[in-house]
Coordinates of C-alpha atoms and ligand atoms in Angstrom, one line a residue:
X155 CA -0.2 0.1 -0.3
X156 CA 1.5 3.3 -1.1
X157 CA 1.4 6.6 1.1
X158 CA -0.2 9.5 0.7
X159 CA 3.3 10.9 0.4
X160 CA 4.6 8.4 -2.2
X161 CA 1.2 9.3 -4.1
X162 CA 1.7 12.9 -3.9
X163 CA 5.0 12.6 -5.5
X164 CA 4.0 10.2 -8.1
X165 CA 1.3 12.3 -9.4
X166 CA 3.9 15.3 -9.3
X167 CA 6.6 14.3 -11.2
X168 CA 4.1 12.5 -13.7
X169 CA 2.8 16.2 -14.7
X170 CA 6.0 18.2 -14.2
X171 CA 8.3 15.8 -16.2
X172 CA 5.8 17.0 -19.5
X173 CA 7.1 20.8 -19.2
X174 CA 10.9 19.6 -20.0
X175 CA 11.1 18.6 -23.7
X176 CA 13.3 16.0 -24.3
X177 CA 15.5 18.2 -26.1
X178 CA 17.0 19.9 -23.1
X179 CA 17.9 16.8 -21.4
X180 CA 20.8 14.6 -22.2
X181 CA 20.3 11.9 -24.8
X182 CA 21.7 8.7 -23.0
X183 CA 22.5 9.9 -19.5
X184 CA 19.6 9.8 -17.1
X185 CA 19.0 13.2 -15.8
X186 CA 16.5 13.7 -12.8
X187 CA 12.6 12.8 -13.9
X188 CA 11.7 15.9 -12.7
X189 CA 13.8 18.1 -9.7
X190 CA 16.9 16.7 -7.9
X191 CA 18.7 13.9 -8.2
X192 CA 22.1 12.6 -6.1
X193 CA 23.7 9.3 -5.9
X194 CA 23.3 6.6 -8.1
X195 CA 21.0 3.8 -5.9
X196 CA 19.8 0.3 -6.2
X197 CA 22.1 -0.2 -9.6
X198 CA 21.0 -3.7 -10.6
X199 CA 19.5 -6.2 -12.8
X200 CA 16.1 -7.7 -12.2
X201 CA 13.6 -9.1 -14.5
X202 CA 15.4 -8.5 -17.9
X203 CA 16.1 -5.2 -16.7
X204 CA 18.3 -3.0 -16.1
X205 CA 17.3 -0.9 -12.9
X206 CA 18.9 2.4 -11.6
X207 CA 17.2 4.0 -8.2
X208 CA 18.1 7.3 -7.4
X209 CA 18.3 9.9 -4.6
X210 CA 15.5 12.6 -5.4
X211 CA 13.7 14.8 -4.6
X212 CA 10.8 16.0 -6.8
X213 CA 9.4 19.1 -5.6
X214 CA 12.1 21.7 -6.7
X215 CA 16.0 21.8 -8.3
X216 CA 17.4 21.3 -4.7
X217 CA 18.0 18.8 -2.5
X218 CA 15.0 17.7 -0.3
X219 CA 13.5 15.4 1.9
X220 CA 14.9 12.2 0.0
X221 CA 12.6 10.3 -2.1
X222 CA 14.0 7.4 -4.6
X223 CA 13.2 8.1 -8.5
X224 CA 13.4 5.3 -11.0
X225 CA 14.5 4.5 -14.4
X226 CA 15.0 1.0 -16.4
X227 CA 16.8 0.2 -19.3
X228 CA 17.5 -3.0 -21.4
X229 CA 20.9 -1.6 -23.2
X230 CA 22.2 1.4 -19.7
X231 CA 21.7 4.3 -22.4
X232 CA 17.4 3.8 -23.3
X233 CA 16.1 5.0 -19.5
X234 CA 12.6 4.7 -18.9
X235 CA 11.0 6.5 -16.2
X236 CA 9.0 4.4 -13.7
X237 CA 7.0 5.8 -10.9
X238 CA 9.0 6.9 -7.6
X239 CA 9.8 3.8 -5.5
X240 CA 9.9 5.5 -2.1
X241 CA 8.9 8.2 0.0
X242 CA 9.9 9.1 3.1
X243 CA 6.6 7.7 4.8
X244 CA 7.5 5.8 8.1
X245 CA 9.0 6.3 11.2
X246 CA 12.4 5.2 10.1
X247 CA 12.4 7.5 7.0
X248 CA 10.2 10.3 8.3
X249 CA 13.4 12.9 7.0
X250 CA 14.8 10.8 4.5
X251 CA 15.1 7.3 2.2
X252 CA 19.0 8.0 1.7
X253 CA 21.0 6.1 -0.2
X254 CA 21.2 2.2 -0.4
X255 CA 21.3 -0.7 -3.2
X256 CA 19.0 -4.0 -4.6
X257 CA 19.3 -7.1 -4.9
X258 CA 16.9 -10.0 -6.2
X259 CA 15.7 -13.0 -3.4
X260 CA 15.3 -16.4 -3.5
X261 CA 11.8 -15.8 -4.3
X262 CA 11.9 -13.7 -7.3
X263 CA 11.4 -10.2 -5.4
X264 CA 13.7 -7.7 -5.1
X265 CA 14.8 -6.3 -1.7
X266 CA 15.8 -2.4 -1.5
X267 CA 18.1 -1.9 1.0
X268 CA 18.2 2.3 2.2
X269 CA 19.3 4.0 5.5
X270 CA 16.1 5.7 6.7
X271 CA 16.8 9.2 8.4
X272 CA 15.1 10.0 11.4
X273 CA 15.6 13.4 13.0
X274 CA 16.3 14.1 16.5
X275 CA 16.5 17.2 18.7
X276 CA 19.2 20.1 18.1
X277 CA 22.1 20.0 19.9
X278 CA 24.8 23.0 20.9
X279 CA 27.6 22.2 18.3
X280 CA 24.3 23.7 15.3
X281 CA 24.3 19.5 14.4
X282 CA 21.2 17.6 15.3
X283 CA 21.0 14.5 16.8
X284 CA 19.7 12.2 13.8
X285 CA 19.0 8.5 13.6
X286 CA 20.7 6.8 10.8
X287 CA 19.3 3.3 10.4
X288 CA 19.0 0.3 7.8
X289 CA 16.1 -0.4 6.7
X290 CA 14.4 -2.7 3.7
X291 CA 11.9 -3.0 1.0
X292 CA 10.4 -5.6 -1.1
X293 CA 8.7 -5.2 -4.5
X294 CA 8.1 -6.3 -8.0
X295 CA 10.1 -4.0 -9.9
X296 CA 7.6 -1.0 -9.3
X297 CA 5.9 -0.6 -6.3
X298 CA 7.9 -1.7 -3.0
X299 CA 6.4 -2.5 0.1
X300 CA 8.4 -1.2 3.5
X301 CA 9.1 -4.2 5.6
X302 CA 7.4 -3.9 8.9
X303 CA 10.0 -5.0 11.2
X304 CA 12.2 -1.5 9.7
X305 CA 14.7 -0.8 10.7
X306 CA 16.6 -3.8 10.1
X307 CA 20.2 -2.5 11.4
X308 CA 20.1 -0.4 14.0
X309 CA 22.8 2.2 16.2
X310 CA 22.8 -1.6 18.3
X311 CA 24.4 -3.4 15.2
X312 CA 27.4 -1.1 15.4
X313 CA 30.5 -1.1 17.3
X314 CA 31.6 0.5 20.0
X315 CA 32.3 4.3 19.8
X316 CA 30.7 4.3 16.0
X317 CA 28.5 7.1 15.2
X318 CA 24.7 6.1 15.0
X319 CA 24.3 9.8 13.1
X320 CA 26.6 8.8 10.6
X321 CA 25.8 4.9 9.1
X322 CA 24.4 4.6 5.9
X323 CA 24.5 3.6 2.1
X324 CA 24.9 0.0 2.8
X325 CA 25.6 -2.3 -0.9
X326 CA 24.0 -5.6 -0.5
X327 CA 24.8 -8.5 -2.9
X328 CA 24.3 -12.0 -2.6
X329 CA 26.6 -14.2 -1.9
X330 CA 27.1 -18.1 -4.1
X331 CA 25.7 -20.0 -1.2
X332 CA 22.5 -17.4 -1.1
X333 CA 23.1 -15.6 1.9
X334 CA 23.5 -11.8 1.8
X335 CA 25.9 -9.3 2.7
X336 CA 26.0 -5.8 3.2
X337 CA 28.8 -3.0 3.7
X338 CA 27.6 0.6 5.2
X339 CA 30.2 3.2 5.9
X340 CA 30.3 4.5 9.4
X341 CA 31.9 7.2 11.5
X342 CA 34.2 5.5 14.0
X343 CA 35.6 7.5 17.4
X344 CA 38.5 8.7 15.4
X345 CA 36.0 11.1 13.9
X346 CA 37.3 9.3 10.0
X347 CA 35.3 6.9 8.1
X348 CA 34.9 2.6 8.5
X349 CA 33.3 0.2 6.4
X350 CA 31.4 -2.2 8.7
X351 CA 30.0 -5.7 6.8
X352 CA 26.9 -7.3 7.7
X353 CA 25.4 -10.5 6.8
X354 CA 22.1 -12.4 6.4
X355 CA 20.2 -15.6 6.2
X356 CA 17.5 -14.3 4.4
X357 CA 17.5 -10.2 3.9
X358 CA 16.1 -9.2 6.5
X359 CA 17.5 -10.2 9.7
X360 CA 21.2 -9.1 9.7
X361 CA 24.1 -9.6 12.2
X362 CA 27.6 -7.3 12.1
X363 CA 30.3 -9.3 11.3
X364 CA 33.6 -7.0 11.1
X365 CA 34.8 -3.7 10.2
X366 CA 35.4 -4.5 6.8
X367 CA 38.5 -1.3 6.5
X368 CA 39.7 1.7 8.4
X369 CA 40.0 4.8 7.4
X370 CA 42.3 6.2 10.1
X371 CA 41.9 9.9 8.9
X372 CA 44.0 8.5 5.8
X373 CA 41.4 9.8 3.2
X374 CA 39.3 12.4 4.3
X375 CA 36.9 12.4 7.0
X376 CA 33.7 9.9 7.1
X377 CA 33.0 7.6 4.1
X378 CA 29.8 7.6 1.9
X379 CA 28.5 4.8 -0.6
X380 CA 30.8 1.7 -0.2
X381 CA 30.8 -0.5 -2.3
X382 CA 32.9 -4.0 -1.9
X383 CA 33.5 -6.4 -5.6
X384 CA 35.8 -8.8 -7.0
X385 CA 37.4 -7.9 -10.2
X386 CA 40.3 -9.7 -11.8
X387 CA 41.5 -11.7 -9.4
X388 CA 41.4 -8.8 -6.9
X389 CA 39.3 -7.7 -4.1
X390 CA 37.9 -3.5 -5.1
X391 CA 36.4 -1.2 -2.4
X392 CA 35.0 1.8 -4.0
X393 CA 33.9 5.1 -1.3
X394 CA 33.3 8.6 -1.2
X395 CA 35.2 10.1 1.1
X396 CA 34.1 13.3 2.6
X397 CA 36.6 16.5 3.7
X398 CA 39.7 15.4 1.7
X399 CA 43.0 17.0 1.7
X400 CA 44.5 17.0 -2.0
X401 CA 47.6 15.2 -2.2
X402 CA 49.9 15.2 -5.1
X403 CA 47.1 14.5 -8.4
X404 CA 45.4 13.2 -6.4
X405 CA 41.9 13.6 -4.5
X406 CA 41.4 17.3 -5.4
X407 CA 37.7 17.3 -5.0
X408 CA 36.9 17.9 -1.4
X409 CA 34.2 15.4 -1.3
X410 CA 36.4 12.8 -3.1
X411 CA 36.4 9.4 -4.7
X412 CA 38.3 6.8 -3.6
X413 CA 39.4 2.7 -4.6
X414 CA 41.0 0.8 -3.0
X415 CA 42.7 -2.7 -4.0
X416 CA 43.8 -5.6 -2.3
X417 CA 42.6 -8.6 -1.0
X418 CA 39.9 -10.3 1.4
X419 CA 40.8 -12.4 4.3
X420 CA 37.5 -14.5 4.7
X421 CA 38.9 -15.5 8.3
X422 CA 39.1 -12.0 9.9
X423 CA 36.3 -10.8 7.5
X424 CA 38.7 -7.1 6.8
X425 CA 39.8 -6.3 3.5
X426 CA 43.9 -6.2 3.0
X427 CA 44.6 -2.9 1.3
X428 CA 47.1 -2.8 -1.3
X429 CA 46.6 0.5 -3.9
X430 CA 44.7 3.8 -3.9
X431 CA 43.8 5.8 -6.9
X432 CA 41.2 8.6 -7.3
X433 CA 38.5 7.0 -9.1
X434 CA 37.3 10.1 -11.8
X435 CA 39.6 13.2 -12.0
X436 CA 37.2 15.5 -13.2
X437 CA 35.1 18.1 -11.4
X438 CA 31.9 16.6 -11.2
X439 CA 31.9 12.9 -9.9
X440 CA 30.9 11.2 -6.9
X441 CA 28.5 8.5 -5.1
X442 CA 29.6 5.7 -7.8
X443 CA 27.7 2.0 -7.3
X444 CA 28.4 -1.1 -9.2
X445 CA 26.4 -4.2 -10.7
X446 CA 27.6 -8.0 -12.0
X447 CA 25.7 -7.8 -15.0
X448 CA 24.4 -11.3 -16.1
X449 CA 27.2 -11.4 -18.3
X450 CA 29.8 -10.7 -15.9
X451 CA 30.8 -7.4 -16.3
X452 CA 31.3 -5.1 -13.0
X453 CA 29.7 -1.7 -13.9
X454 CA 29.6 1.6 -12.5
X455 CA 27.5 4.3 -12.9
X456 CA 28.2 7.8 -10.4
X457 CA 26.7 10.7 -10.0
X458 CA 28.0 13.2 -12.2
X459 CA 27.8 16.3 -9.9
X460 CA 29.6 17.0 -6.8
X461 CA 28.7 18.6 -3.5
X462 CA 31.7 20.7 -3.8
X463 CA 30.8 23.2 -6.9
X464 CA 26.9 22.6 -6.3
X465 CA 26.2 26.8 -6.3
X466 CA 26.2 25.8 -10.3
X467 CA 22.6 24.7 -10.3
X468 CA 19.6 26.8 -11.0
X469 CA 16.8 26.6 -8.5
X470 CA 14.9 27.7 -11.7
X471 CA 16.0 24.8 -13.2
X472 CA 13.0 22.3 -13.8
X473 CA 15.7 19.4 -13.4
X474 CA 19.1 18.8 -12.0
X475 CA 22.1 15.5 -11.9
X476 CA 22.7 13.4 -14.0
X477 CA 24.5 10.2 -14.2
X478 CA 27.6 9.2 -15.6
X479 CA 27.8 7.3 -18.8
X480 CA 27.8 3.0 -17.4
X481 CA 31.1 2.3 -17.5
X482 CA 32.6 -1.6 -17.5
X483 CA 35.7 -2.1 -14.8
X484 CA 38.8 -3.6 -14.9
X485 CA 42.0 -4.0 -13.1
X486 CA 45.9 -3.6 -15.4
X487 CA 48.9 -3.1 -13.8
X488 CA 47.4 -3.0 -10.4
X489 CA 44.9 0.0 -11.4
X490 CA 41.0 0.8 -11.7
X491 CA 40.3 1.2 -15.8
X492 CA 36.9 2.2 -17.0
X493 CA 35.3 2.3 -20.6
X494 CA 32.3 3.2 -21.5
X495 CA 29.7 0.4 -21.8
X496 CA 29.9 -1.4 -25.1
X497 CA 26.4 -0.7 -26.0
X498 CA 27.3 2.8 -26.4
X499 CA 29.1 1.8 -30.1
X500 CA 25.0 0.9 -30.8
X501 CA 24.3 4.4 -30.8
X502 CA 27.4 5.7 -33.1
X503 CA 26.9 7.0 -37.0
X504 CA 28.3 9.1 -39.2
X505 CA 32.1 8.6 -39.0
X506 CA 34.5 11.0 -39.8
X507 CA 38.1 10.0 -39.3
X508 CA 41.6 11.8 -40.2
X509 CA 44.7 9.8 -40.1
X510 CA 48.1 11.7 -39.6
X511 CA 46.9 15.2 -39.4
X512 CA 50.3 17.1 -38.9
X513 CA 49.9 20.7 -37.5
X514 CA 50.9 23.4 -35.6
X515 CA 49.1 26.5 -34.9
X516 CA 45.3 26.5 -35.1
X517 CA 42.9 23.4 -36.8
X518 CA 39.5 23.5 -37.3
X519 CA 38.7 19.8 -39.1
X520 CA 36.0 19.0 -41.6
X521 CA 33.4 17.2 -40.2
X522 CA 34.2 17.4 -36.5
X523 CA 31.8 18.8 -34.2
X524 CA 28.5 17.7 -32.9
X525 CA 27.4 17.9 -28.7
X526 CA 26.6 14.1 -28.9
X527 CA 29.4 13.0 -30.1
X528 CA 31.9 10.1 -29.3
X529 CA 35.3 11.5 -30.4
X530 CA 38.8 9.7 -29.9
X531 CA 42.0 11.7 -30.2
X532 CA 45.5 10.0 -30.8
X533 CA 48.0 12.1 -30.1
X534 CA 52.3 11.6 -31.4
X535 CA 55.4 14.2 -31.7
X536 CA 55.2 15.9 -35.6
X537 CA 59.0 16.4 -34.7
X538 CA 61.1 13.1 -32.3
X539 CA 63.5 16.1 -31.7
X540 CA 61.4 18.7 -30.5
X541 CA 58.3 17.5 -28.6
X542 CA 55.2 19.6 -28.9
X543 CA 54.7 21.8 -25.5
X544 CA 51.3 22.1 -25.7
X545 CA 48.5 20.9 -27.6
X546 CA 44.8 22.0 -26.7
X547 CA 41.1 21.0 -28.4
X548 CA 38.5 23.5 -27.7
X549 CA 34.8 21.8 -28.1
X550 CA 31.6 23.0 -27.5
X551 CA 32.5 26.0 -28.9
X552 CA 31.5 29.2 -30.3
X553 CA 32.8 33.1 -30.5
X554 CA 31.2 32.8 -27.0
X555 CA 31.6 30.2 -25.1
X556 CA 34.5 26.7 -25.1
X557 CA 34.9 23.8 -22.8
X558 CA 39.0 22.8 -22.9
X559 CA 41.5 20.3 -22.9
X560 CA 45.0 20.9 -22.9
X561 CA 48.2 18.2 -22.9
X562 CA 51.2 19.3 -21.8
X563 CA 53.6 16.5 -22.5
X564 CA 57.0 17.8 -20.6
X565 CA 54.7 17.7 -17.0
X566 CA 52.7 15.3 -18.6
X567 CA 50.0 16.6 -17.1
X568 CA 46.3 16.8 -18.6
X569 CA 43.8 19.8 -17.8
X570 CA 40.4 20.1 -18.5
X571 CA 38.6 23.4 -17.9
X572 CA 35.2 25.0 -17.8
X573 CA 35.5 28.4 -17.1
X574 CA 34.1 29.3 -20.6
X575 CA 31.2 26.3 -20.8
X576 CA 28.3 28.7 -19.7
X577 CA 28.5 28.4 -15.4
X578 CA 28.1 32.2 -14.0
X579 CA 29.1 31.1 -10.5
X580 CA 33.1 31.8 -9.9
X581 CA 33.3 28.3 -8.6
X582 CA 36.5 25.9 -9.4
X583 CA 36.2 24.9 -13.3
X584 CA 39.4 23.3 -13.7
X585 CA 41.2 19.7 -12.7
X586 CA 44.6 18.7 -13.8
X587 CA 45.6 14.5 -13.9
X588 CA 49.3 13.3 -14.3
X589 CA 49.3 11.4 -16.6
X590 CA 52.4 8.8 -17.4
X591 CA 55.2 10.2 -19.8
X592 CA 55.2 8.4 -22.7
X593 CA 57.0 11.0 -25.3
X594 CA 54.2 13.4 -26.2
X595 CA 51.8 10.3 -26.8
X596 CA 48.4 10.1 -25.9
X597 CA 45.0 8.8 -26.6
X598 CA 41.7 10.3 -25.7
X599 CA 38.2 9.6 -26.1
X600 CA 36.2 11.8 -25.2
X601 CA 31.9 11.2 -24.8
X602 CA 29.8 14.5 -25.1
X603 CA 26.1 14.6 -24.7
X604 CA 24.5 17.5 -24.5
X605 CA 25.7 18.8 -20.9
X606 CA 28.9 16.3 -20.1
X607 CA 32.2 15.4 -21.6
X608 CA 33.6 12.5 -20.0
X609 CA 37.6 11.6 -20.5
X610 CA 38.3 8.5 -21.4
X611 CA 42.5 8.6 -21.2
X612 CA 44.9 5.9 -22.6
X613 CA 41.8 3.1 -22.7
X614 CA 40.7 4.2 -19.5
X615 CA 43.3 4.4 -17.7
X616 CA 41.8 7.7 -16.1
X617 CA 39.3 9.7 -16.6
X618 CA 37.9 12.9 -16.3
X619 CA 33.8 13.9 -16.0
X620 CA 32.0 17.7 -16.4
X621 CA 29.0 19.0 -17.1
X622 CA 28.9 22.1 -19.3
X623 CA 26.2 24.3 -19.5
X624 CA 27.2 25.9 -22.9
X625 CA 24.0 26.9 -25.4
X626 CA 24.1 23.5 -27.5
X627 CA 24.6 26.3 -30.2
X628 CA 28.3 25.8 -29.6
X629 CA 29.3 22.7 -31.4
X630 CA 32.5 23.8 -32.7
X631 CA 35.6 21.7 -32.2
X632 CA 39.0 23.6 -32.8
X633 CA 42.7 22.5 -32.1
X634 CA 45.6 24.1 -31.3
X635 CA 49.1 23.2 -30.9
X636 CA 52.4 24.8 -29.6
X637 CA 55.1 22.6 -31.5
X638 CA 54.3 19.9 -34.3
X639 CA 51.7 17.8 -33.2
X640 CA 51.0 14.6 -35.1
X641 CA 47.0 13.9 -34.3
X642 CA 44.8 11.5 -35.9
X643 CA 40.9 11.7 -35.2
X644 CA 37.9 9.2 -35.1
X645 CA 34.3 10.9 -34.5
X646 CA 31.1 9.7 -34.2
X647 CA 27.7 10.9 -33.9
X648 CA 25.9 9.5 -31.0
X649 CA 22.1 9.3 -32.5
X650 CA 18.6 9.4 -31.4
X651 CA 16.1 11.5 -29.9
Ligands
FRU898 C1 26.2 11.1 -0.8 C2 25.2 10.9 0.4 C3 25.2 9.6 1.0 C4 22.9 9.6 1.6 C5 22.8 10.7 0.3 C6 21.6 11.5 0.9 O1 26.1 11.9 -1.5 O2 25.5 12.7 1.4 O3 26.0 9.1 1.9 O4 22.8 8.6 1.5 O5 24.2 11.6 0.3 O6 21.2 12.1 0.2

């Protein structure tokens, strides 16, 4: 039985959505049906379709009491909105249904596991003594019934010293033996973050197992939105730490993302870290979540925004928030690699390609333009003795606007700059990442979808994601080289309305 609060949200989204023409949205990136979107939730494959839920406030384009929006897709690119799945309408979640995940139960129903927030009294330091607990709801892929026994995990299930205010974002999965496990983020006594591991025979009755991983104030403070899975013979822990300090070229986003690669000791149920890296080096990326596709691919999607740059949002916009393109994950040379899902190739048409274009100075190329395009650029030094100093490509470009990627081979630094991308806010608009030194050789693929660009460097070794607000008529590409560059370029339109 759905509550009035959920019924109202469903009625509102159905009406308000009609005021948003499809051209005012990205084509194949999921955007909020109406109003506000943040983290991806419940990213899963269920009854022949990919399901993607999201943190959702349908009534305004700003964060508010959290609902779960819902969409399904057969190919991860064409999304169909379904009615909002959850609303804050029970005692355990009266102030918000925060992030969580989904799994198929043995009886074929879909289980959603999420954080229920119930606000507490204001404290003298200005914070409030909220309760974050883990709740579940079961459904058929459209309608979900909250479990009367909620919450299923509370402050009682946290080890000594752990915060009952910061305990959230359960990621659930099913083990080979049919039991369930989940990880959740928590703030221990040291004020930073830890990931707790729980187990359950049925998805409803949960038991604390272990502190899977501890931050110990190394990577930011509280660890949000954990995900934990096996990949290419390793174990991977993804999390989104709040309040990060930058370190070299890593972790520049304040609210950043962290990938830890290591192993898992089944005896102590703890994770042994071997490597750490940022997940994305762009401006807009947070709270990634993965699923295991039926064909064995580990696919990740993230919120293509970041809490630190939110003043870019306009309250007048009918929607705010979009997801990244879903990305296939792998591990190579101890690093996390990401590539756009191969389904994207099916949207390609109108190939234009140039090989061995030698130039210095400025250049435009016939047929290389567009705002829904898939462009791969490969650079080589035109003169091995005197490697070029700098290469830049401007895109989303006209007389007023452009977004830029530039590469300086001597420093091995790739930079994205969206200062001139239509933002009216003086916030950080650029990010740099260090790429492996390779004598001026580099290749990067750019995926543009009207209001965003995602860059996959050297076949996915690093990625940079950013939204852009440039007028859609700004669709030019322009190339610049300080020194002699040899460039191959291949461009496809990404089609469909
Ligand atoms: C991360 C986050 C989560 C929380 C949700 C609330 O972006 O802060 O930790 O569940 O957003 O919307």
